[in-house]
CSV table of C-alpha atoms in Angstrom, one decimal:
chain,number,residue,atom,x,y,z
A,1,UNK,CA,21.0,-29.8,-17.9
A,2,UNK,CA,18.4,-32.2,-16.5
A,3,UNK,CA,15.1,-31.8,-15.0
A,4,UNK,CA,16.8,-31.4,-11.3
A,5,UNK,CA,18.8,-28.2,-12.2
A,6,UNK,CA,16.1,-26.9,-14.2
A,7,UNK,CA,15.6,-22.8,-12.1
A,8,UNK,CA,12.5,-23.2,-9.9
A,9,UNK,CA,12.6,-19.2,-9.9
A,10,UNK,CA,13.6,-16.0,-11.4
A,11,UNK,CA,15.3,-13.4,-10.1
A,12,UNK,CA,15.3,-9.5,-11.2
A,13,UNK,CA,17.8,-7.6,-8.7
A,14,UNK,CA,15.4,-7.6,-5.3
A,15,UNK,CA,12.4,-9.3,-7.2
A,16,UNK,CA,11.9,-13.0,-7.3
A,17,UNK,CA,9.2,-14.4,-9.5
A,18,UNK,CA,7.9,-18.0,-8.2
A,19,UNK,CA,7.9,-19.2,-11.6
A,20,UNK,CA,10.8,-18.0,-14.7
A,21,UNK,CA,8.1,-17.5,-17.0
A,22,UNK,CA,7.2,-14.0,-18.2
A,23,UNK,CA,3.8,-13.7,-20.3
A,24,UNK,CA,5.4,-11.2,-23.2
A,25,UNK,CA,3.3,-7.8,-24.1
A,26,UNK,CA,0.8,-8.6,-26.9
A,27,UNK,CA,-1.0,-5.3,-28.2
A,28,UNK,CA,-4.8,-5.9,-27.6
A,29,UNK,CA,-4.2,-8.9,-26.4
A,30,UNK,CA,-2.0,-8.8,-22.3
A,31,UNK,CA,-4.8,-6.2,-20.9
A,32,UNK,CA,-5.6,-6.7,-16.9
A,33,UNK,CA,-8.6,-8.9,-17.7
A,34,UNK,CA,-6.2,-11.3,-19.9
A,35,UNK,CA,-3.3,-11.1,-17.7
A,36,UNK,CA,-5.7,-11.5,-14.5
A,37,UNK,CA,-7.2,-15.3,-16.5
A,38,UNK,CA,-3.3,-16.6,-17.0
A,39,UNK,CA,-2.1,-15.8,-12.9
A,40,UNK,CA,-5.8,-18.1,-12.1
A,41,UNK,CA,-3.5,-20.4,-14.1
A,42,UNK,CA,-0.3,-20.7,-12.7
A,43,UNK,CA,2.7,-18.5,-11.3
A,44,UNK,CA,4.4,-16.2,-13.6
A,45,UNK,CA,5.9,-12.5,-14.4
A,46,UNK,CA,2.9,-11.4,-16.7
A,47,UNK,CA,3.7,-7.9,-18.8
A,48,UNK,CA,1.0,-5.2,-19.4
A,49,UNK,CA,0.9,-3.9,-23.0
A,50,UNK,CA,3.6,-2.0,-24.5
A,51,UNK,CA,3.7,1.8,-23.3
A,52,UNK,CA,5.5,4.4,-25.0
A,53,UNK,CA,7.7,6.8,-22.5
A,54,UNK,CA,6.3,9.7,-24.2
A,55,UNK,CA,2.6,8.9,-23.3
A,56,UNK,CA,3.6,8.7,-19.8
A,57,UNK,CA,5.0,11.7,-19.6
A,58,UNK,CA,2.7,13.9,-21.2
A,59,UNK,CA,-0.2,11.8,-19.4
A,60,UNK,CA,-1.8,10.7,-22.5
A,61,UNK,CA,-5.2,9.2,-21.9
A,62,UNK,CA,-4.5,6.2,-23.9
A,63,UNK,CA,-1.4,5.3,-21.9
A,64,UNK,CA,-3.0,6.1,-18.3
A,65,UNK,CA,-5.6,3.6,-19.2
A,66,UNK,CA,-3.3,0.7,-19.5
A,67,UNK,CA,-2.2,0.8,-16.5
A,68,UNK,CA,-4.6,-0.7,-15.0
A,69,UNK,CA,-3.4,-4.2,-13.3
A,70,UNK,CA,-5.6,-7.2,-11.8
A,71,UNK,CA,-6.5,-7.9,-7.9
A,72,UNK,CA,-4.4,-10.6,-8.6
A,73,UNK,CA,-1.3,-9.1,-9.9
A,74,UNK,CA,1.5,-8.7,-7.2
A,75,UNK,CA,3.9,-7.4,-8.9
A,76,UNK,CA,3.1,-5.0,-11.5
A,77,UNK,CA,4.8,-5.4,-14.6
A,78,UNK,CA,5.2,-2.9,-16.9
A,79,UNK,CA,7.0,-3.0,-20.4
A,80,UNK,CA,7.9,0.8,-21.7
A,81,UNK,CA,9.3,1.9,-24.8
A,82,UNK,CA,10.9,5.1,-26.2
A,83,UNK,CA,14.4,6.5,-28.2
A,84,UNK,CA,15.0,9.3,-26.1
A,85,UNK,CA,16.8,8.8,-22.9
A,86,UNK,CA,15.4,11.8,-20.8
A,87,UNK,CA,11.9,10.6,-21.6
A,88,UNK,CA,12.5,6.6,-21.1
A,89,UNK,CA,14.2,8.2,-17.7
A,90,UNK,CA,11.4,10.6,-16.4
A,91,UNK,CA,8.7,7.9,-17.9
A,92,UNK,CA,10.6,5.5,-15.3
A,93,UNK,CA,10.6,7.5,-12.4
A,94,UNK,CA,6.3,8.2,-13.0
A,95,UNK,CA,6.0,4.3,-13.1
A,96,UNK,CA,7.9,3.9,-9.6
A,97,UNK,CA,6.8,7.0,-7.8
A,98,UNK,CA,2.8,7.2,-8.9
A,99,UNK,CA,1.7,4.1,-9.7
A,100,UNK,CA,3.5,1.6,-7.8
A,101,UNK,CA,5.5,-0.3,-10.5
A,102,UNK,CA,7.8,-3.6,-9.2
A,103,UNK,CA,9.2,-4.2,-12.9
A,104,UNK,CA,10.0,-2.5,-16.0
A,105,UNK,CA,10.9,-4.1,-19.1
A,106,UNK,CA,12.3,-1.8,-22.0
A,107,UNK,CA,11.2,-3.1,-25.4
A,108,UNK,CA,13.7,-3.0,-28.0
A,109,UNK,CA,12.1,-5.9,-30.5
A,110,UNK,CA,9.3,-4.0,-32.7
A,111,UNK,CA,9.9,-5.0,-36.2
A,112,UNK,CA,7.0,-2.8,-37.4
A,113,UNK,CA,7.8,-0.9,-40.5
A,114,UNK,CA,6.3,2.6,-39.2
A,115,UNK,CA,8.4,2.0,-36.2
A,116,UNK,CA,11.7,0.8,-37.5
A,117,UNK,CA,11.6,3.1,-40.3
A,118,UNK,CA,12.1,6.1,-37.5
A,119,UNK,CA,14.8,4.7,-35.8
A,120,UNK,CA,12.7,2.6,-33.2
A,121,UNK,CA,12.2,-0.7,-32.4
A,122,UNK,CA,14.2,-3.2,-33.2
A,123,UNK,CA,16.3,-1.0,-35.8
A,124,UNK,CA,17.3,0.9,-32.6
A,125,UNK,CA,20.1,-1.2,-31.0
A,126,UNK,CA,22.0,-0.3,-33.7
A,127,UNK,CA,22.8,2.9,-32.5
A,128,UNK,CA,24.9,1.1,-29.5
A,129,UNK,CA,25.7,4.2,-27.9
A,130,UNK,CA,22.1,5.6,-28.1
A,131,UNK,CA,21.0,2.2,-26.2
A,132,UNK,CA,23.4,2.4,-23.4
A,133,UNK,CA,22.2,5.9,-22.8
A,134,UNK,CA,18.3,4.9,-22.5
A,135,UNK,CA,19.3,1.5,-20.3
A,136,UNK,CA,21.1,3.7,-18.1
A,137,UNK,CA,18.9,6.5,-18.0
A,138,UNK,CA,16.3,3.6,-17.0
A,139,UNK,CA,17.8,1.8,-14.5
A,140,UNK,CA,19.1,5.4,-12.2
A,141,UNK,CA,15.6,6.5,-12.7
A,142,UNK,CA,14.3,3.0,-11.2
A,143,UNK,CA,17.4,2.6,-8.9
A,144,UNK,CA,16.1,4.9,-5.7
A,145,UNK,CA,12.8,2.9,-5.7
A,146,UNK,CA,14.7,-0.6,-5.9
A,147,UNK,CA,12.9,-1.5,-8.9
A,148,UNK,CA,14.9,-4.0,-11.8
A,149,UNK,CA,14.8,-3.0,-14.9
A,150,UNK,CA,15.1,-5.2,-18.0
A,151,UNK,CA,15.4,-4.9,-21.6
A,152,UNK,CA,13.8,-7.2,-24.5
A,153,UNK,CA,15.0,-7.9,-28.3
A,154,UNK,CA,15.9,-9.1,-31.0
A,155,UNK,CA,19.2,-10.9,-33.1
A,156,UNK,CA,19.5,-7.6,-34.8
A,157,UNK,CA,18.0,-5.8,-38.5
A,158,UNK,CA,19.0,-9.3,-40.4
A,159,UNK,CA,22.1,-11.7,-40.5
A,160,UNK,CA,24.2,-8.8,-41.7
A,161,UNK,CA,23.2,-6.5,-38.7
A,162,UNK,CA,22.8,-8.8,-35.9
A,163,UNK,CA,23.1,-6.7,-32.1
A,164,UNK,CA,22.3,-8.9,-29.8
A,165,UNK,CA,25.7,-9.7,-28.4
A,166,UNK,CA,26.4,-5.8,-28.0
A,167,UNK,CA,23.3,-5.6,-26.6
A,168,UNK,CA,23.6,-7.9,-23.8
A,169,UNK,CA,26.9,-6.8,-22.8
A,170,UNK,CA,25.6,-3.2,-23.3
A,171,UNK,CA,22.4,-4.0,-20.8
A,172,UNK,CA,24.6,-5.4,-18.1
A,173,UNK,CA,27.3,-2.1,-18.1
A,174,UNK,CA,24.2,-0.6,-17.5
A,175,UNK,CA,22.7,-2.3,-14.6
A,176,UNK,CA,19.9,-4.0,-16.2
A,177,UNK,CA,18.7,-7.3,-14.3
A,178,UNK,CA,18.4,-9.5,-17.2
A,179,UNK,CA,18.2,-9.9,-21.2
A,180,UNK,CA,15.1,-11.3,-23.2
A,181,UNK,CA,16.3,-12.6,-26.4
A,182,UNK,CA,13.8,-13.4,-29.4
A,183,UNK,CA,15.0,-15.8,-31.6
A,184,UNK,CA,14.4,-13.8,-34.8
A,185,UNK,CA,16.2,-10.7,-36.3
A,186,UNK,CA,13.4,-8.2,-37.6
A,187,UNK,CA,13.6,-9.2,-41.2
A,188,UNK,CA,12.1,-12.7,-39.8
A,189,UNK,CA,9.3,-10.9,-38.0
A,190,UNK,CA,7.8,-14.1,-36.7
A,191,UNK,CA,8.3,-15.8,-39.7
A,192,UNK,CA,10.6,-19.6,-39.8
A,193,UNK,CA,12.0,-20.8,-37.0
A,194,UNK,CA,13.6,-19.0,-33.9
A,195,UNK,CA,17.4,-19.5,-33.2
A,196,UNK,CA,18.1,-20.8,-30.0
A,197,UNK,CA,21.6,-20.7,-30.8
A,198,UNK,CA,21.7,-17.4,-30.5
A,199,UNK,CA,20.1,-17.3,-27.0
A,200,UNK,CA,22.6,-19.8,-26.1
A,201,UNK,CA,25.2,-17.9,-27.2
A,202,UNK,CA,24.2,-14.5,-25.6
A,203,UNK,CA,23.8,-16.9,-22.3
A,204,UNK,CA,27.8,-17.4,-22.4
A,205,UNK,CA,28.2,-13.9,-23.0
A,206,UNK,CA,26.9,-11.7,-20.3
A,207,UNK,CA,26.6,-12.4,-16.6
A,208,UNK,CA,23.8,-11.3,-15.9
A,209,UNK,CA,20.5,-13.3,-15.9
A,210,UNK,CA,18.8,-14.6,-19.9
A,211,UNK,CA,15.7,-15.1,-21.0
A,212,UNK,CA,14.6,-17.0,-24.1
A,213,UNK,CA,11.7,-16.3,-26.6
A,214,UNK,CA,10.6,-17.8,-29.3
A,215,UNK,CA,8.7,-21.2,-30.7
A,216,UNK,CA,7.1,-21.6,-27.0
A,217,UNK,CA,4.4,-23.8,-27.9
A,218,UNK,CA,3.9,-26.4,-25.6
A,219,UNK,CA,5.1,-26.6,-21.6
A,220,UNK,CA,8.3,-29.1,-22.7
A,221,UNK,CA,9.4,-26.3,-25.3
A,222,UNK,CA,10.6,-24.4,-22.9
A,223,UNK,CA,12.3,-27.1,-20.5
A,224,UNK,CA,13.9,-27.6,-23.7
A,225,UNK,CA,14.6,-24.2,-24.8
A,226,UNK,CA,16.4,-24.2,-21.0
A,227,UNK,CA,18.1,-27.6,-21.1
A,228,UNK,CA,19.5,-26.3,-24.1
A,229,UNK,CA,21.0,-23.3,-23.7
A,230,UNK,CA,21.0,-22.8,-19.8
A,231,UNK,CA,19.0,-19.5,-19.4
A,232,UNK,CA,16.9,-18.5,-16.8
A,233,UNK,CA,13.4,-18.7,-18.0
A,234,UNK,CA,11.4,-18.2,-21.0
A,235,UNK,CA,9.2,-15.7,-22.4
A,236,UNK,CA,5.9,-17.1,-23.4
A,237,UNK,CA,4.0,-14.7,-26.4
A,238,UNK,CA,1.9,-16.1,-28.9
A,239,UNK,CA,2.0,-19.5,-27.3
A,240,UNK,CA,-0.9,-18.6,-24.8
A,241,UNK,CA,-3.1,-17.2,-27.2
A,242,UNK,CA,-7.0,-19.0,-26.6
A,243,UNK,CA,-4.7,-21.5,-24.1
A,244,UNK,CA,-4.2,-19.5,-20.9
A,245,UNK,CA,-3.7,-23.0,-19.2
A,246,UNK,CA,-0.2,-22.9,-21.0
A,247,UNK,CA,1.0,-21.4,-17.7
A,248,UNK,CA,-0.4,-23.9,-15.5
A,249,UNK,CA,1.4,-26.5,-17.5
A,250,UNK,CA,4.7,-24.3,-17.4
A,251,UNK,CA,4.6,-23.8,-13.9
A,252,UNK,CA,4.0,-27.7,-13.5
A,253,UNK,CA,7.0,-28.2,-15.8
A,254,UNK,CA,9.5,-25.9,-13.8
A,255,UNK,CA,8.2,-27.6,-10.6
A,256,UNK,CA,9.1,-30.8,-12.1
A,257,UNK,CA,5.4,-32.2,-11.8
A,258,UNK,CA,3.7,-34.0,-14.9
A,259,UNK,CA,1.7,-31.6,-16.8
A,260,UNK,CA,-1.9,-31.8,-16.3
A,261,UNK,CA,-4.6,-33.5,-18.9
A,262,UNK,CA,-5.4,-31.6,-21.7
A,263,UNK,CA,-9.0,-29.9,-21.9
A,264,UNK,CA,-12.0,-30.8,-23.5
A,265,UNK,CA,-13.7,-28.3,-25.5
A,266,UNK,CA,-16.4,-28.1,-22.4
A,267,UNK,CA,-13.2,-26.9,-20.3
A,268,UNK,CA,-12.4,-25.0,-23.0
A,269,UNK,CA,-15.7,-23.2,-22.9
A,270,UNK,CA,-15.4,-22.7,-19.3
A,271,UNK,CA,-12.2,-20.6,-20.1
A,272,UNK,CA,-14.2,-18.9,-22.5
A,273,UNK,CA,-16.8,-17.6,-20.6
A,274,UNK,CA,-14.4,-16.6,-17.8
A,275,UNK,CA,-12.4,-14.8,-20.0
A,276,UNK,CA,-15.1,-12.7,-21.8
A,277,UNK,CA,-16.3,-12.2,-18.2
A,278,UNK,CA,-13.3,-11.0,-17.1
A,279,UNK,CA,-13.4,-8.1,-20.1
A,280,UNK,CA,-16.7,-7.5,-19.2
A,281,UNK,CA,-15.2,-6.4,-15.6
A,282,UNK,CA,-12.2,-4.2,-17.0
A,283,UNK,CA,-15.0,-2.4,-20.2
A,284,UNK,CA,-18.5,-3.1,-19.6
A,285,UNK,CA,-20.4,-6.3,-21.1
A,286,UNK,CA,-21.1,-5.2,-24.6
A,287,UNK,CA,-17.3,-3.9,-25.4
A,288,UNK,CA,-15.8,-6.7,-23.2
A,289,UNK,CA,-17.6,-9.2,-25.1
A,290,UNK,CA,-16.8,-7.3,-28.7
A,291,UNK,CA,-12.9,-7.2,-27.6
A,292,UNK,CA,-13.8,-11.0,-26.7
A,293,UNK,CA,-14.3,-11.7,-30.4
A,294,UNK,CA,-11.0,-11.8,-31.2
A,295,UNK,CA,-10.1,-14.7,-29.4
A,296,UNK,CA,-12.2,-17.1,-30.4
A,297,UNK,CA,-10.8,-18.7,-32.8
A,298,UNK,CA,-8.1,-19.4,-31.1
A,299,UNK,CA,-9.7,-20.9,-28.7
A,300,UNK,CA,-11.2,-23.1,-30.7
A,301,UNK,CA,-8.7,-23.8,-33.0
A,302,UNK,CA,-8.6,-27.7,-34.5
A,303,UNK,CA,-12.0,-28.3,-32.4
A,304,UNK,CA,-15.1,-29.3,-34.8
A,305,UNK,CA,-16.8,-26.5,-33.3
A,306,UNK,CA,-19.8,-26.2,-36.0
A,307,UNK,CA,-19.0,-23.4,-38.7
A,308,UNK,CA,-22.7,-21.0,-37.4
A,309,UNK,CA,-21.4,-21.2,-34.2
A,310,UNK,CA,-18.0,-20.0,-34.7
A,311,UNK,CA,-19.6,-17.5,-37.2
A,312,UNK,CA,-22.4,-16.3,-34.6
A,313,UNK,CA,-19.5,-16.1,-31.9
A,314,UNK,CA,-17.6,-14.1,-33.8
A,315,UNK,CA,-21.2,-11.6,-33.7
A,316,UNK,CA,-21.7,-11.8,-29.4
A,317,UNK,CA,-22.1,-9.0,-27.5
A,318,UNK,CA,-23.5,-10.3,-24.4
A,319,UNK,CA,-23.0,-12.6,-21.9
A,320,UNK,CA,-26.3,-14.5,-22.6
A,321,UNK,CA,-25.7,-14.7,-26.1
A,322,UNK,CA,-22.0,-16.3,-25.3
A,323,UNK,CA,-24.0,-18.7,-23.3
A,324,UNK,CA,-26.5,-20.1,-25.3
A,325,UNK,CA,-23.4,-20.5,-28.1
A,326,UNK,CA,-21.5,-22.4,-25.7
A,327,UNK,CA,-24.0,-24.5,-25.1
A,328,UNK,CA,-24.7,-25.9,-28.2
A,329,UNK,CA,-20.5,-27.0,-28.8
A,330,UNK,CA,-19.8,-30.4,-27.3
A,331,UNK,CA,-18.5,-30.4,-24.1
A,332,UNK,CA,-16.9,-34.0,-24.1
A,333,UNK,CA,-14.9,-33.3,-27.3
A,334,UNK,CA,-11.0,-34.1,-26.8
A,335,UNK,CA,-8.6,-31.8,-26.9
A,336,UNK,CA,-7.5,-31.9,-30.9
A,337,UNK,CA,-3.8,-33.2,-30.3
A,338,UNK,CA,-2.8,-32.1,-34.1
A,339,UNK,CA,-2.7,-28.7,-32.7
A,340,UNK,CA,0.3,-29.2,-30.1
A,341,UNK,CA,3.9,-28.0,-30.7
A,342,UNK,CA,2.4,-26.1,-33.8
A,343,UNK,CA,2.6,-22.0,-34.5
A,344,UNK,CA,-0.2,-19.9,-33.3
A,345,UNK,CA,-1.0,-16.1,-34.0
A,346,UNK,CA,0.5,-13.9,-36.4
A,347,UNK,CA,3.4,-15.8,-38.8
A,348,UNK,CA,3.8,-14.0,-41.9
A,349,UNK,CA,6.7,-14.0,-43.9
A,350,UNK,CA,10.4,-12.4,-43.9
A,351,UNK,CA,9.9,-9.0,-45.0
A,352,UNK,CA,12.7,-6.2,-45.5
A,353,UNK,CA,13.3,-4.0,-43.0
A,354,UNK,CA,12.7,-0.2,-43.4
A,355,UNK,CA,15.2,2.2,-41.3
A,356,UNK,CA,16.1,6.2,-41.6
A,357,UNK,CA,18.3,6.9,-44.8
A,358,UNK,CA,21.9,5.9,-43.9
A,359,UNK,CA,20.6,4.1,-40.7
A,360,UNK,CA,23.3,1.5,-41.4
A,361,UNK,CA,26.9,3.7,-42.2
A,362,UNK,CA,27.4,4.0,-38.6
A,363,UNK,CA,26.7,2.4,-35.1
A,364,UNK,CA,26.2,6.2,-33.8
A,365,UNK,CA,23.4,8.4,-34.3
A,366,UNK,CA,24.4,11.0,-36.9
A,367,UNK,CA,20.8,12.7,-36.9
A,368,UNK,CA,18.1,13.5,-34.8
A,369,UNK,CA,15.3,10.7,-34.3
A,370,UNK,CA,12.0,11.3,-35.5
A,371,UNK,CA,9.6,11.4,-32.2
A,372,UNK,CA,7.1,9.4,-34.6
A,373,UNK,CA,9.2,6.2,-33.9
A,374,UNK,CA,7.3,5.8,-30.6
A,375,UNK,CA,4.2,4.6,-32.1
A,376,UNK,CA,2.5,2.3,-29.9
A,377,UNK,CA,2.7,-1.1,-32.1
A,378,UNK,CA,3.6,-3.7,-29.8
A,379,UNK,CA,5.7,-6.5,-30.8
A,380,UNK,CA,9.3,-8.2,-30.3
C-alpha cells in the first residue's frame, strides 16, 4: 500500500470521521478537558472513558459525570461496557435518546484480574454466543437513532484461547460498523510487542471496516501499521500520553503532509499549562491542577527538566505555582529524540489470566455471570 492509497477518512455506518484515528479510552486519563487538548491538535474520533452499562442504567452519579464532552467535540463518542445483553441494550438506547450520543464503542479488551476473573473483559469473547447477543442487543438499541456501533478487543485469553477471528465475524453478523483489534491477548496485558499479524489477518477475514491498536508510538507507526496490513485506521492509546501533538502529526501523516517539527520543551510547557488549564475548566483549579499531576512526567519524559522541579510539579495546585515552575525549565531545549518510537505508560509483564472456574470447558455460558465483572477499570 503506498502513501497515495493510504484512507484519508473513516467511516462508521452514517458517520465519517475526517481523520481514521480514534484516541482509545484511558481511565483517568481521556476526560473532556484531555480529549478537548488532542481535537486543538488535529482531527480524530476521540473516546470518553470506559462506562459500564449498568451505571447508566441505574443513573449512577459516577457514570453521569463522565459524560461530559468538550465545545469542541462533534461527535460524541462514547465507549460502554457490560456482560448482560438487556443492560448493554437499554444502556444504548439512554446514550442515543438523552444525551445525544453519535458513537458507541463496546469494550471487550480489559485484561484486569477483578474483571476477567468474573467473566468480563477480555475473558468475555469466549462465551461466543454470549457476545453475539450483547453486539446485537447494541446495535437494535442504536439502530432507530442511526448511530454505529463498534466493538474493541483483544487476540483472545493467551495463544491457546485466541477469539479474535470469531469475534470479528461475530461483530459483523451483528451489524457492528467496524472491529478494533489490540495486538495482545490478555496474558500480554501491554507487555512485548503487539502482533500486527493478527490485525492483518482479522482484516482478510471480515468485511466490514478494521482498526489497529497497538505499538502506536510515533505518526509513521501507524502509516506502517496500515501499509501493512490494510485496515482502516488505527487506534492511538498510550502513545499520546504527555504528547497530545501525536494527533496533529497523525492527521498530517494520513493527509500525506510531512509531519511537523518536534517541540521544544518551551512548546512543551505551553501544552502543559493549557492542559492543566483545561482541568481547571472541567474540576475547579485546585483539583484540576492535582489530577494534572499525573501527567507530568510524561510530559517531560527524556527532557533535563531539573530533578526540584519535576519533584515540586509533582506538588502544584495552582495555576500560579505551575507558572513560576515552568518558568524556571528551559524553553529552547530540543525535543529529546531517544524518546521516539519507544513504549510509554503502563508495560508490565505477561501475567496469567484469572477467569470463573471452568471458564474454559466450553465456548457457552454454563453459569450465571457475576454482575461484579462490570467494574469500571478501563483498559484493552
Amino acid at each position: 500500500m503506498s502513501i497515495a492509497t493510504v484512507p484519508r477518512t473513516l467511516r462508521l455506518g452514517d458517520l465519517e470521521v475526517a481523520t481514521p484515528v480514534v484516541l482509545a479510552p484511558m481511565a483517568g486519563v481521556t476526560n473532556a478537558a484531555f480529549r478537548q487538548l488532542c481535537a486543538e491538535q488535529g482531527a480524530g474520533l476521540y473516546v470518553c472513558e470506559m462506562i459500564t452499562s449498568r451505571g447508566i442504567v441505574e443513573g449512577d452519579k459516577t457514570s453521569k459525570a463522565m459524560l461530559t464532552f468538550a465545545p469542541n467535540e462533534t461527535v460524541r463518542s462514547v465507549q460502554l461496557y457490560g456482560i448482560d445483553p438487556t443492560y448493554v441494550g437499554r444502556a444504548v438506547e439512554i446514550l442515543c435518546a438523552e444525551h445525544g450520543v453519535d458513537h458507541v464503542d463496546l469494550n471487550f479488551g480489559c485484561p484486569v484480574p477483578k474483571v476477567t476473573r468474573k467473566g468480563g473483559g477480555a475473558a468475555l469473547p469466549w462465551k461466543s454466543t454470549l457476545l453475539g447477543e450483547i453486539l446485537t442487543s447494541a446495535v437494535g438499541a442504536a439502530k432507530p437513532y442511526g448511530i454505529p456501533v463498534t466493538m474493541k478487543t483483544r487476540k483472545g485469553i493467551d495463544d491457546e484461547h485466541l477469539t479474535y477471528l470469531d469475534a470479528g465475524r461475530i461483530a459483523q453478523d451483528a451489524g457492528c460498523a467496524a472491529i478494533a483489534l489490540h495486538g495482545r491477548t490478555a496474558v500480554q496485558h501491554y507487555s512485548g510487542r503487539a502482533d500486527w499479524d493478527s490485525i492483518a489477518e482479522l482484516k482478510s477475514a471480515v468485511d466490514i471496516p478494521v482498526l489497529g491498536n497497538g505499538d502506536i508510538w510515533e505518526a509513521a507507526d501507524a502509516i506502517r501499521m496500515v501499509d501493512e496490513t490494510g485496515i482502516d485506521g488505527v487506534v492511538v492509546g498510550r502513545g499520546c500520553l504527555g504528547r497530545p501533538w501525536l494527533f496533529r502529526d497523525l492527521a498530517a501523516a494520513f493527509n500525506g503532509e510531512d509531519v511537523l517539527q518536534l517541540p521544544t520543551l518551551g512548546e512543551v510547557s505551553g501544552v502543559m499549562r493549557r492542559h492543566a488549564e483545561l482541568l481547571g475548566e472541567l474540576l475547579g483549579e485546585e483539583r484540576g491542577c492535582i489530577e494534572f499531576r499525573k501527567h507530568i512526567a510524561w510530559y517531560l519524559k527524556g527532557f533535563a527538566a531539573g530533578k526540584d522541579v519535576r519533584s515540586q510539579l509533582g506538588m502544584v495546585s495552582s495555576y500560579v505555582q505551575l507558572d513560576d515552575l515552568l518558568s524556571r525549565v528551559d524553553p529552547t531545549e530540543a525535543y529529546p529524540v531517544a524518546e521516539l518510537g519507544t513504549p510509554r505508560g503502563r508495560q508490565g509483564t505477561p501475567k496469567r489470566v484469572s477467569v470463573p472456574d471452568g471458564w474454559l470447558d466450553s465456548r457457552e455460558v454454563t453459569a450465571p455471570l457475576d454482575a461484579g465483572a462490570e467494574d469500571p477499570t478501563s483498559g484493552g
